[in-house]
Coordinates of C-alpha atoms in Angstrom, one line a residue:
Chain C
M272 CA 68.8 241.7 232.6
D273 CA 69.2 243.1 236.0
K274 CA 68.2 239.7 237.3
L275 CA 70.9 238.0 235.3
V276 CA 73.6 240.4 236.6
F277 CA 72.3 239.7 240.0
L278 CA 72.5 236.0 239.5
G279 CA 76.0 236.3 238.1
R280 CA 77.3 238.5 241.1
R281 CA 75.7 236.0 243.4
L282 CA 77.4 233.1 241.7
L283 CA 80.7 234.9 241.9
Q284 CA 80.5 235.4 245.6
L285 CA 80.2 231.6 245.8
V286 CA 83.8 231.0 244.6
P287 CA 85.6 231.8 248.0
V288 CA 82.8 230.0 249.9
A289 CA 83.2 226.9 247.7
F290 CA 86.9 227.0 248.2
G291 CA 86.5 227.4 251.9
V292 CA 84.1 224.5 252.2
T293 CA 86.4 222.2 250.4
V294 CA 89.3 223.2 252.6
V295 CA 87.2 222.5 255.7
V296 CA 86.0 219.1 254.5
F297 CA 89.7 218.3 253.5
L298 CA 91.1 219.2 256.8
M299 CA 88.4 217.4 258.7
L300 CA 90.4 214.2 258.4
R301 CA 93.3 215.9 260.3
L302 CA 91.1 216.3 263.4
I303 CA 91.3 212.5 263.9
P304 CA 93.6 212.0 266.8
G305 CA 96.4 209.7 266.0
D306 CA 96.9 207.9 262.7
P307 CA 93.6 208.0 260.7
V308 CA 94.6 205.0 258.6
R309 CA 95.2 202.8 261.6
I310 CA 91.8 204.0 263.1
M311 CA 89.9 203.5 259.9
L312 CA 91.3 199.9 259.3
G313 CA 90.9 199.0 263.1
S314 CA 91.4 195.2 263.4
R315 CA 91.8 194.9 259.7
A316 CA 95.2 196.8 259.8
T317 CA 98.1 195.0 258.3
P318 CA 101.3 196.6 257.3
E319 CA 100.3 196.1 253.6
S320 CA 96.7 197.4 254.0
I321 CA 98.0 200.5 255.9
A322 CA 100.4 201.3 253.2
S323 CA 97.9 200.8 250.4
L324 CA 95.2 202.9 252.1
E325 CA 97.8 205.6 252.7
R326 CA 98.7 205.5 249.0
N327 CA 95.0 205.5 248.0
L328 CA 94.1 208.5 250.2
G329 CA 97.4 210.1 249.1
L330 CA 98.6 210.5 252.7
D331 CA 102.2 209.9 251.8
K332 CA 102.3 213.2 249.9
P333 CA 102.6 216.8 251.4
L334 CA 99.4 218.4 252.7
W335 CA 99.0 221.0 249.9
E336 CA 99.5 218.2 247.2
Q337 CA 96.9 216.2 248.9
Y338 CA 94.5 219.0 248.8
L339 CA 95.1 219.6 245.1
V340 CA 94.4 216.0 244.4
F341 CA 91.3 216.1 246.5
L342 CA 90.1 219.2 244.7
G343 CA 91.1 217.7 241.3
N344 CA 89.0 214.7 242.1
L345 CA 86.1 216.8 243.1
T346 CA 86.0 218.6 239.9
R347 CA 85.6 215.3 238.1
G348 CA 82.8 214.5 240.5
D349 CA 84.9 211.9 242.4
L350 CA 84.2 212.1 246.1
G351 CA 86.4 209.2 247.0
T352 CA 85.8 205.6 247.8
S353 CA 83.8 204.2 250.7
L354 CA 86.0 202.0 252.9
L355 CA 83.0 200.1 254.2
Y356 CA 81.1 199.5 251.0
R357 CA 84.1 199.6 248.6
Q358 CA 82.1 201.6 246.1
P359 CA 82.4 205.2 245.0
V360 CA 81.0 207.6 247.6
R361 CA 79.2 209.5 244.8
E362 CA 77.1 206.5 243.8
L363 CA 76.1 205.8 247.3
V364 CA 75.2 209.4 248.0
L365 CA 73.1 209.7 244.8
E366 CA 71.2 206.6 245.8
R367 CA 70.3 208.0 249.3
L368 CA 69.7 211.6 248.3
P369 CA 66.1 211.4 247.0
A370 CA 64.9 210.1 250.4
T371 CA 66.5 213.0 252.2
L372 CA 65.3 215.5 249.6
S373 CA 61.7 214.2 250.0
L374 CA 61.9 214.5 253.7
V375 CA 63.2 218.1 253.4
A376 CA 60.7 219.3 250.8
Y377 CA 57.7 217.6 252.7
S378 CA 58.8 219.2 255.9
A379 CA 59.1 222.6 254.4
L380 CA 55.7 222.3 252.9
L381 CA 54.1 221.1 256.2
A382 CA 55.9 223.9 258.1
V383 CA 54.4 226.5 255.6
A384 CA 51.0 224.8 256.0
I385 CA 51.1 225.1 259.8
T386 CA 52.5 228.6 259.8
L387 CA 50.1 230.5 257.5
P388 CA 46.9 229.9 259.4
L389 CA 48.4 230.2 262.9
A390 CA 50.5 233.3 262.2
I391 CA 47.4 235.0 260.5
L392 CA 45.2 234.0 263.5
A393 CA 47.8 235.2 266.0
A394 CA 48.3 238.6 264.2
R395 CA 44.5 239.2 263.9
R396 CA 43.9 238.4 267.5
Q397 CA 46.9 240.1 268.8
D398 CA 47.3 239.8 272.7
R399 CA 44.0 237.9 272.9
P400 CA 43.8 234.3 274.0
A401 CA 44.4 232.8 270.5
D402 CA 47.6 234.8 270.1
Q403 CA 48.7 233.8 273.6
A404 CA 48.1 230.2 272.8
V405 CA 50.0 230.4 269.6
R406 CA 52.9 232.1 271.4
V407 CA 53.1 229.5 274.1
G408 CA 52.8 226.8 271.4
T409 CA 55.9 228.2 269.6
L410 CA 57.7 228.6 272.8
L411 CA 57.2 224.9 273.7
S412 CA 57.9 223.7 270.1
L413 CA 61.2 225.4 270.1
A414 CA 62.0 223.9 273.5
M415 CA 61.4 220.3 272.5
P416 CA 64.2 218.1 271.0
S417 CA 62.9 216.9 267.7
F418 CA 64.1 213.2 268.3
W419 CA 62.0 213.2 271.5
V420 CA 58.8 214.7 269.7
G421 CA 59.4 212.0 267.0
I422 CA 59.4 209.3 269.7
I423 CA 56.2 210.7 271.3
F424 CA 54.5 210.8 267.9
M425 CA 55.5 207.2 267.3
M426 CA 54.2 206.1 270.6
F427 CA 50.9 207.9 270.2
F428 CA 50.1 207.9 266.4
S429 CA 51.9 204.6 265.4
L430 CA 51.8 202.4 268.4
R431 CA 48.6 203.4 270.2
L432 CA 46.4 204.6 267.4
D433 CA 48.0 202.6 264.6
L434 CA 47.5 205.4 262.2
F435 CA 51.0 205.6 260.7
P436 CA 53.9 203.3 260.2
V437 CA 57.0 203.6 262.5
S438 CA 59.6 203.5 259.9
G439 CA 60.6 203.2 256.2
L440 CA 59.9 204.9 253.0
G441 CA 56.9 203.1 251.5
E442 CA 56.2 202.2 247.8
G443 CA 55.2 204.7 245.2
L444 CA 54.3 208.3 245.8
S445 CA 51.3 207.7 248.0
G446 CA 53.2 205.3 250.0
R447 CA 55.9 207.8 250.5
I448 CA 53.5 210.6 251.5
Y449 CA 51.9 208.3 254.0
H450 CA 55.3 206.9 255.5
L451 CA 57.0 210.2 255.6
F452 CA 54.2 212.1 257.3
L453 CA 55.2 211.6 260.9
P454 CA 58.9 212.2 260.3
S455 CA 58.2 215.4 258.2
L456 CA 55.8 216.6 260.7
T457 CA 58.4 216.2 263.5
V458 CA 61.0 218.2 261.5
A459 CA 58.3 220.8 260.4
L460 CA 57.2 221.6 263.9
S461 CA 60.3 223.4 265.1
L462 CA 60.7 225.2 261.8
A463 CA 57.0 226.2 261.9
A464 CA 57.7 227.8 265.4
I465 CA 60.3 230.0 263.9
L466 CA 58.3 230.9 260.9
I467 CA 55.1 231.7 262.9
R468 CA 57.1 234.2 265.1
S469 CA 58.6 235.9 262.2
L470 CA 55.5 236.1 260.1
R471 CA 53.3 237.2 263.0
A472 CA 55.8 240.0 263.7
S473 CA 55.9 241.1 260.0
L474 CA 52.2 240.9 259.7
L475 CA 51.7 243.2 262.6
A476 CA 54.5 245.6 261.3
V477 CA 52.9 245.7 257.7
A478 CA 49.4 246.2 259.1
R479 CA 50.5 249.6 260.4
A480 CA 51.8 250.7 257.0
D481 CA 50.1 253.7 255.4
F482 CA 49.0 251.8 252.3
V483 CA 46.9 249.5 254.6
D484 CA 45.1 252.6 255.9
T485 CA 44.6 253.8 252.3
A486 CA 43.1 250.5 251.2
R487 CA 40.8 250.5 254.2
A488 CA 39.7 254.1 253.4
K489 CA 39.0 253.0 249.9
G490 CA 36.6 250.5 251.4
V491 CA 38.5 247.3 250.6
T492 CA 37.2 244.4 252.8
E493 CA 39.3 243.3 255.7
R494 CA 39.8 239.9 254.3
R495 CA 41.0 241.4 251.0
I496 CA 43.4 243.7 252.8
M497 CA 44.9 240.7 254.8
V498 CA 45.4 238.5 251.8
H499 CA 46.3 241.1 249.1
H500 CA 48.0 243.8 251.0
V501 CA 49.4 242.6 254.3
L502 CA 50.1 238.9 253.7
R503 CA 51.8 239.5 250.4
N504 CA 54.2 242.0 251.9
A505 CA 54.8 240.1 255.1
L506 CA 55.6 236.9 253.2
I507 CA 58.8 238.4 251.7
S508 CA 60.6 238.4 255.0
T509 CA 59.3 234.9 255.8
V510 CA 60.7 233.5 252.6
T511 CA 64.2 234.8 253.8
I512 CA 63.7 233.2 257.2
L513 CA 62.7 229.9 255.5
G514 CA 65.9 230.1 253.4
V515 CA 68.1 230.9 256.3
N516 CA 66.8 228.1 258.2
I517 CA 66.9 225.4 255.6
G518 CA 70.3 224.5 256.9
W519 CA 68.6 223.7 260.2
L520 CA 65.9 221.9 258.4
I521 CA 68.5 219.8 256.5
G522 CA 70.5 219.2 259.7
G523 CA 67.4 218.1 261.5
T524 CA 66.7 215.4 259.0
V525 CA 69.8 213.5 260.1
V526 CA 68.4 212.7 263.6
I527 CA 64.9 212.0 262.2
E528 CA 66.1 209.7 259.5
N529 CA 68.0 207.7 262.2
L530 CA 64.8 207.6 264.4
F531 CA 62.3 206.6 261.7
A532 CA 64.9 204.4 259.9
I533 CA 64.7 206.4 256.6
P534 CA 67.4 205.3 254.2
G535 CA 68.6 208.8 253.4
L536 CA 71.9 210.7 253.6
G537 CA 71.8 211.3 257.3
A538 CA 71.3 207.7 258.1
L539 CA 74.2 206.8 255.7
M540 CA 76.3 209.4 257.5
L541 CA 75.7 207.9 260.9
A542 CA 76.3 204.4 259.7
S543 CA 79.6 205.6 258.2
I544 CA 80.7 207.1 261.4
S545 CA 80.1 204.0 263.3
G546 CA 82.0 202.1 260.5
R547 CA 84.8 204.7 260.7
D548 CA 84.3 205.3 257.0
Y549 CA 85.8 208.7 257.0
P550 CA 85.9 209.4 253.3
M551 CA 82.2 208.7 253.2
V552 CA 81.6 211.1 256.1
Q553 CA 83.7 213.7 254.3
G554 CA 81.7 213.2 251.0
I555 CA 78.4 213.4 252.8
T556 CA 79.3 216.6 254.7
L557 CA 80.3 218.2 251.3
V558 CA 77.1 217.2 249.7
F559 CA 75.1 218.6 252.5
A560 CA 76.9 222.0 252.2
V561 CA 76.2 222.0 248.5
L562 CA 72.5 221.5 249.3
V563 CA 72.5 224.4 251.7
V564 CA 74.3 226.7 249.3
T565 CA 72.0 225.8 246.5
V566 CA 68.9 226.5 248.6
N567 CA 70.3 229.9 249.7
I568 CA 70.8 231.0 246.1
A569 CA 67.4 229.8 245.2
T570 CA 66.1 231.8 248.1
D571 CA 67.9 235.0 247.1
L572 CA 66.5 234.5 243.6
T573 CA 63.0 234.0 244.8
Y574 CA 63.3 237.0 246.9
A575 CA 64.4 239.1 243.9
I576 CA 61.5 237.8 241.9
I577 CA 58.6 238.3 244.3
D578 CA 60.0 241.7 245.4
P579 CA 60.6 243.9 242.4
R580 CA 62.3 246.5 244.7
V581 CA 65.1 244.1 245.4
S582 CA 68.3 244.3 243.3
L583 CA 71.0 243.3 245.5
Chain A
M6 CA 63.5 248.5 263.7
A7 CA 63.5 252.0 265.0
T8 CA 60.3 252.9 263.4
T9 CA 58.5 249.9 265.0
S10 CA 59.6 250.8 268.4
T11 CA 58.4 254.4 268.1
H12 CA 55.1 253.1 266.9
A13 CA 54.9 250.5 269.6
A14 CA 55.8 252.8 272.5
P15 CA 52.6 254.8 272.9
T16 CA 50.4 251.8 272.6
A17 CA 52.4 249.5 274.9
R18 CA 50.2 248.7 277.9
P19 CA 51.6 249.7 281.3
R20 CA 53.4 246.7 282.8
A21 CA 52.5 245.3 286.1
A22 CA 55.0 246.9 288.7
W23 CA 56.9 244.4 290.6
P24 CA 57.6 246.0 294.0
A25 CA 60.5 243.9 295.0
V26 CA 63.1 246.3 293.9
P27 CA 61.7 249.9 293.8
G28 CA 62.1 251.4 290.4
L29 CA 63.1 248.2 288.7
R30 CA 60.2 246.3 287.0
L31 CA 61.1 242.8 285.9
P32 CA 59.2 241.3 283.0
P33 CA 57.1 238.4 284.2
T34 CA 58.8 236.1 281.7
L35 CA 62.1 236.8 283.3
L36 CA 60.8 236.0 286.8
V37 CA 59.1 232.7 285.7
G38 CA 62.1 231.6 283.8
G39 CA 64.5 232.6 286.5
V40 CA 62.5 230.7 289.1
L41 CA 62.2 227.7 286.9
L42 CA 65.9 227.6 286.3
A43 CA 66.7 228.2 290.0
V44 CA 64.5 225.1 290.8
V45 CA 66.4 223.0 288.2
V46 CA 69.8 224.1 289.4
A47 CA 68.8 223.4 293.0
L48 CA 67.5 219.9 292.1
A49 CA 70.7 219.1 290.2
V50 CA 72.9 220.3 293.1
M51 CA 70.9 218.5 295.8
A52 CA 70.3 215.4 293.6
P53 CA 72.1 213.0 296.2
L54 CA 70.1 214.3 299.0
L55 CA 66.7 213.9 297.2
T56 CA 66.9 210.3 296.2
P57 CA 67.9 207.2 298.1
Y58 CA 69.3 205.6 294.8
G59 CA 72.5 206.3 292.8
P60 CA 72.4 207.2 289.1
L61 CA 74.2 204.0 288.3
D62 CA 72.6 201.6 290.9
Q63 CA 71.3 198.6 289.1
D64 CA 68.4 196.4 290.4
L65 CA 67.7 193.9 287.8
L66 CA 64.8 192.4 289.7
N67 CA 63.0 195.6 289.5
A68 CA 63.8 196.5 285.8
K69 CA 61.3 198.2 283.5
K70 CA 58.9 199.0 286.3
P71 CA 56.3 201.7 285.5
P72 CA 56.0 204.7 287.7
S73 CA 55.1 204.1 291.4
W74 CA 55.6 205.6 294.8
G75 CA 59.0 204.0 295.2
H76 CA 60.0 205.1 291.6
P77 CA 57.9 208.1 290.6
F78 CA 59.5 208.0 287.0
G79 CA 59.7 204.2 286.9
T80 CA 62.9 202.2 286.3
D81 CA 64.9 201.5 283.3
N82 CA 66.0 198.1 281.7
F83 CA 68.8 197.8 284.3
G84 CA 66.3 198.6 287.1
R85 CA 67.9 202.1 287.6
D86 CA 65.6 204.7 289.0
V87 CA 64.7 207.0 286.2
L88 CA 64.0 210.0 288.4
T89 CA 67.4 209.7 290.0
R90 CA 69.1 209.6 286.5
V91 CA 67.0 212.6 285.4
L92 CA 68.2 214.6 288.4
F93 CA 71.8 213.6 287.9
G94 CA 71.5 214.2 284.3
A95 CA 70.6 217.8 284.9
R96 CA 74.2 218.2 286.0
V97 CA 75.7 217.0 282.7
D98 CA 73.1 218.7 280.5
L99 CA 73.4 222.1 282.2
L100 CA 77.1 221.8 281.5
I101 CA 76.4 221.0 277.9
G102 CA 74.3 224.2 277.7
L103 CA 76.5 226.5 279.6
V104 CA 80.1 225.7 278.8
P105 CA 80.0 225.9 275.0
T106 CA 77.9 229.0 275.3
A107 CA 80.4 230.7 277.7
I108 CA 83.4 229.8 275.4
T109 CA 81.7 230.9 272.2
F110 CA 80.4 234.0 273.9
V111 CA 83.8 235.3 274.9
V112 CA 85.6 234.2 271.6
G113 CA 82.8 235.5 269.3
V114 CA 82.3 238.8 271.1
S115 CA 86.0 239.5 271.2
L116 CA 86.5 238.6 267.5
G117 CA 83.4 240.4 266.3
A118 CA 84.4 243.6 268.2
V119 CA 87.9 243.6 266.9
A120 CA 86.7 242.9 263.3
G121 CA 84.0 245.6 263.4
Y122 CA 86.3 248.2 265.0
F123 CA 89.4 247.8 262.8
G124 CA 87.4 246.7 259.6
G125 CA 89.8 246.2 256.7
R126 CA 91.6 242.8 256.3
V127 CA 90.8 241.4 259.8
D128 CA 87.1 242.0 259.0
A129 CA 87.3 240.5 255.5
V130 CA 88.9 237.4 256.9
L131 CA 86.3 237.0 259.6
M132 CA 83.4 237.5 257.2
R133 CA 84.7 234.9 254.8
L134 CA 84.9 232.4 257.8
V135 CA 81.3 233.3 258.5
D136 CA 80.3 232.7 254.9
I137 CA 82.1 229.3 255.0
A138 CA 80.6 228.2 258.3
V139 CA 76.9 229.0 257.3
A140 CA 77.4 227.1 254.1
F141 CA 77.2 223.9 256.2
P142 CA 74.2 222.8 257.9
F143 CA 75.3 223.5 261.5
F144 CA 74.2 220.2 262.9
V145 CA 75.9 218.1 260.1
L146 CA 79.1 220.0 260.7
L147 CA 78.9 219.2 264.4
I148 CA 78.2 215.5 263.7
A149 CA 81.2 215.4 261.3
L150 CA 83.5 217.1 263.8
V151 CA 82.5 214.9 266.7
A152 CA 82.9 211.8 264.5
M153 CA 86.4 212.9 263.6
L154 CA 87.3 213.9 267.1
G155 CA 85.7 210.9 268.7
P156 CA 82.6 210.6 270.7
G157 CA 82.4 211.9 274.3
L158 CA 81.3 214.9 276.3
R159 CA 84.6 216.8 276.0
N160 CA 84.8 216.5 272.3
M161 CA 81.2 217.4 271.9
I162 CA 81.9 220.6 273.8
V163 CA 85.0 221.3 271.6
A164 CA 82.9 220.7 268.4
I165 CA 80.1 223.1 269.5
S166 CA 82.7 225.7 270.5
L167 CA 84.6 225.4 267.2
V168 CA 81.5 226.4 265.2
G169 CA 79.3 228.3 267.7
W170 CA 81.3 231.5 268.1
I171 CA 80.4 232.6 264.6
S172 CA 76.9 233.8 265.6
Y173 CA 78.4 236.0 268.3
A174 CA 81.0 237.5 266.1
R175 CA 78.4 238.3 263.6
I176 CA 76.0 240.0 266.0
V177 CA 78.7 242.0 267.7
R178 CA 80.5 243.0 264.5
G179 CA 77.2 244.5 263.2
E180 CA 76.7 246.5 266.3
V181 CA 80.2 247.7 266.5
L182 CA 80.0 248.9 262.8
V183 CA 77.3 251.3 263.8
A184 CA 78.5 252.2 267.2
R185 CA 82.0 253.1 266.2
Q186 CA 80.6 256.1 264.4
A187 CA 79.0 257.3 267.6
E188 CA 80.1 260.5 269.3
Y189 CA 81.1 258.9 272.4
V190 CA 83.7 256.9 270.5
L191 CA 84.9 260.0 268.7
A192 CA 85.2 261.8 272.1
A193 CA 87.2 258.8 273.5
R194 CA 89.5 259.0 270.5
T195 CA 89.9 262.7 270.9
L196 CA 91.0 262.2 274.5
G197 CA 93.8 259.9 273.1
F198 CA 92.4 256.6 274.5
G199 CA 94.0 253.6 273.0
D200 CA 92.0 251.1 270.7
A201 CA 92.0 248.5 273.4
R202 CA 90.5 250.8 276.0
I203 CA 87.9 252.1 273.6
I204 CA 86.8 248.7 272.6
A205 CA 86.7 247.2 276.1
G206 CA 85.6 250.3 278.0
H207 CA 83.4 252.1 275.6
L208 CA 82.1 250.0 272.7
L209 CA 81.5 246.7 274.3
P210 CA 79.3 247.9 277.2
N211 CA 77.1 249.5 274.6
V212 CA 76.9 246.7 272.1
I213 CA 76.9 243.7 274.3
T214 CA 73.2 243.5 275.2
A215 CA 72.3 241.9 271.9
A216 CA 74.9 239.2 272.4
I217 CA 73.6 238.6 275.9
V218 CA 70.0 238.2 274.8
F219 CA 71.1 235.9 272.0
S220 CA 73.2 233.8 274.5
M221 CA 70.0 232.6 276.2
A222 CA 68.6 231.3 273.0
D223 CA 72.1 229.8 272.3
I224 CA 72.0 227.9 275.6
V225 CA 68.7 226.3 274.5
L226 CA 70.2 225.6 271.2
N227 CA 73.3 224.0 272.6
I228 CA 71.3 221.8 275.0
L229 CA 69.1 220.7 272.0
L230 CA 72.2 220.0 269.8
G231 CA 74.1 218.3 272.7
T232 CA 71.2 216.1 273.6
A233 CA 70.7 215.2 269.9
L234 CA 74.4 214.3 269.5
S235 CA 74.2 212.3 272.6
F236 CA 71.0 210.6 271.3
L237 CA 73.0 209.6 268.3
G238 CA 75.6 208.0 270.5
L239 CA 78.2 210.8 269.9
G240 CA 78.0 212.4 273.4
P241 CA 78.7 211.1 276.8
Q242 CA 79.0 207.3 276.8
A243 CA 77.1 204.8 278.8
P244 CA 76.5 204.4 281.7
T245 CA 76.5 208.3 282.2
A246 CA 73.1 209.7 283.2
E247 CA 72.5 212.3 280.5
W248 CA 69.1 213.0 279.0
G249 CA 69.8 212.5 275.3
R250 CA 71.5 209.2 276.1
M251 CA 68.7 208.0 278.3
I252 CA 66.1 208.7 275.5
Q253 CA 68.4 206.7 273.2
E254 CA 68.5 203.8 275.6
G255 CA 64.8 203.9 276.4
R256 CA 63.8 204.1 272.7
Q257 CA 64.0 200.3 272.1
F258 CA 61.3 199.8 274.7
I259 CA 58.5 202.1 273.5
A260 CA 57.2 199.2 271.3
S261 CA 56.6 197.2 274.4
G262 CA 54.8 200.1 276.1
E263 CA 57.6 201.2 278.4
W264 CA 57.0 205.0 277.7
W265 CA 58.5 206.4 281.0
M266 CA 62.2 205.7 280.1
T267 CA 62.0 208.2 277.2
T268 CA 59.3 210.5 278.2
F269 CA 60.7 211.9 281.5
P270 CA 64.2 212.8 280.3
G271 CA 62.5 214.6 277.3
L272 CA 60.3 216.5 279.6
A273 CA 63.4 217.6 281.6
I274 CA 64.9 218.9 278.5
V275 CA 61.7 220.9 277.7
V276 CA 61.7 222.4 281.2
V277 CA 65.2 223.6 281.1
A278 CA 64.9 224.9 277.5
V279 CA 61.6 226.8 278.4
A280 CA 63.3 228.3 281.5
F281 CA 66.2 229.6 279.3
S282 CA 63.9 230.9 276.6
L283 CA 61.7 232.7 279.1
I284 CA 64.8 234.4 280.6
G285 CA 65.9 235.3 277.1
D286 CA 62.5 236.9 276.2
G287 CA 62.5 238.6 279.5
L288 CA 65.9 240.0 279.2
A289 CA 65.2 241.3 275.7
D290 CA 62.1 243.0 277.1
L291 CA 64.0 244.5 280.1
L292 CA 66.9 245.7 278.1
R293 CA 64.8 247.2 275.3
V294 CA 62.7 249.1 278.0
E295 CA 65.9 250.5 279.5
D296 CA 67.2 251.5 276.1
R297 CA 64.1 253.7 275.6
V298 CA 64.4 255.5 278.8

C-alpha cells in the first residue's frame, strides 16, 4: 500500500515536469535565427510551399494557440510529420527505438559487470597497488572522449585483430550481441568509472558500520560479510547513481550510434539535423526526455523495493 | 558525510610536506595537475614559436605521411602538420572548456544563492527549472539547441551555457539552505546588514568551495561535450584546428591504417582532461583539509 502511495505521489510530481518538457521542446523552434520555414525548406522554398508549411506547422497562429495545438497533438500520440521522410515522426521514431534501447541496456549491463569486481577489489585492497591502479583507470576513463575510445577500439579490435565488426546491428539476438559489443563497451567504460568510484566509496563506508563488526564477531567469513552485508548495503547508493547517470548513458549513445553506424534514434537525430528536419529533431528530443523520466521513476521504485527503509 | 570524515581523520596518513610555502601543504594531485595544465597553456600560447608550419598550411605532396622527424605527429589528408594543428587546437579547446564554465559558474552560483537565501517563490521556480532540465539527457538537449541555433563555436558555447548553470545553482542552493541558519548569518542580520551584503559578503565565501571544486570537473565535462559536438560537425567549422573536428576528419582514414590523424588529437583531450581532474581532486583535498582545521 505504502508503495502505491509512493508511486502515486511520484507520478504526480511528474505533471509539472512533463508540462515544462513540452514547453522547452515547443519553444526550441523559436531559437532558429530568422524564418524557420525558409530555413527548413532551403532551396525547395516557393511562396506556395512556404505558406503551406506555415499552415501545417500552425505558424500563422498566435504562440499560445500553437502550443495548445502542439500539446493536443501530443496527447493523441502525434509528434508531427517529418519534412525529410514525409512520414509521421512517431513511426520513424518507433522504428529506430529498439536499436537505441538495446545499446542502452547492453551498456548498462556491461558497466555493472565491469564495476562489481573492480570496485570490490579496490575497496578490499584500499590504498594498495590494485586500488591505485583502479583509481588511475577511472581517472583516465573519465578523461577520454567516448567517440575517440570507440575509434581506438575500432582500429585495434576490428581493423587489426579482426575480432568485431566496425558497424551495423547484425541479424538475430546473437548477431546483435556480437555487433553491439564494441559500441556498448565504449559507452559502458565512462559509466563504469563513475560507478566504480561511488561503489568503492560506499563499500568503504559500509565496511566501518557496526553491523559488520557484529557479523565478524559472530565468526561470519570475510567473503560472506562482503557479499551479504557490505555489498548489499553499498549497492543501494550505486543503483541511485546508475539512475542519475542514465541520462548520460542515453546521451552518450547519440555519438556512438553515429560512430558505429547503428540505425538508432541518435543517428536519426543527427541525420535530421543535417537535413534541417526540425519537427523530427523536436520529436526525438521529446522521446529522449520521456526515456530519461521513465528510467528515473523506475530507479526510484527499485530503490524503494530493495531498501525497505525508504518511503519517500 | 560528517560521520565519515570524523572516522577518517584519525586514520589519515600524514601527508608529505611540501616545503615551498611554509605551513601550506599542497596535495600532490594539485601539483601534478597544475604543472600539466601550465605546460598545456604554455604550448598553446607559444604554438607559433614551436612549429615552422601554420595550422592551415597545406602541402598536398606530403599528405597522410606517418609520424617522422619533420612531422612528429604525421600529416593529415591535406598535408597539414598534425602536431601544429594539435598545438593550435589547444587554444580553441581550452576556450571551449573555460568560457562556458565561467559563464555558468557566475550565473548558477548567483541564482542558487538567491534562491536558497530567499526561499519561497523564487526557490520554487528555480527548482522546477532544475527538474525540467534534468528530465532531458544533457547531451541530447545540447545537440538540439545547437541544431536550432546553427553549428559553430559561438553557438556551441551559448548552448552549453544555457543548460550548464543548473548544476551550480543546485549545489549552491543546497549549501545556502544549510548555511543561512548559521549563527554568523544571524549575527550579520542582527547588525542590520542588507540581504545583498549578507549573501555576497557572508554566505558566498562560506559556500563557494563546493562550486569551485565542481567547476574543475565541469571544465572536463565541457571539453568532452564540446569536442563531441564538434566531432558531430556541430562545433567550429573546417578548416579550424580543433581536436574534436580533427578526429572527425581523420576518422575516414583509419581503415587505411592512418591512425595518427585521430590518435594524437584524442590524446591531447585526455591530457587536458586529466590535468583539470587532478586539479579538481587536489582542490577537494586541500579545501576539505582546511575545513577540518
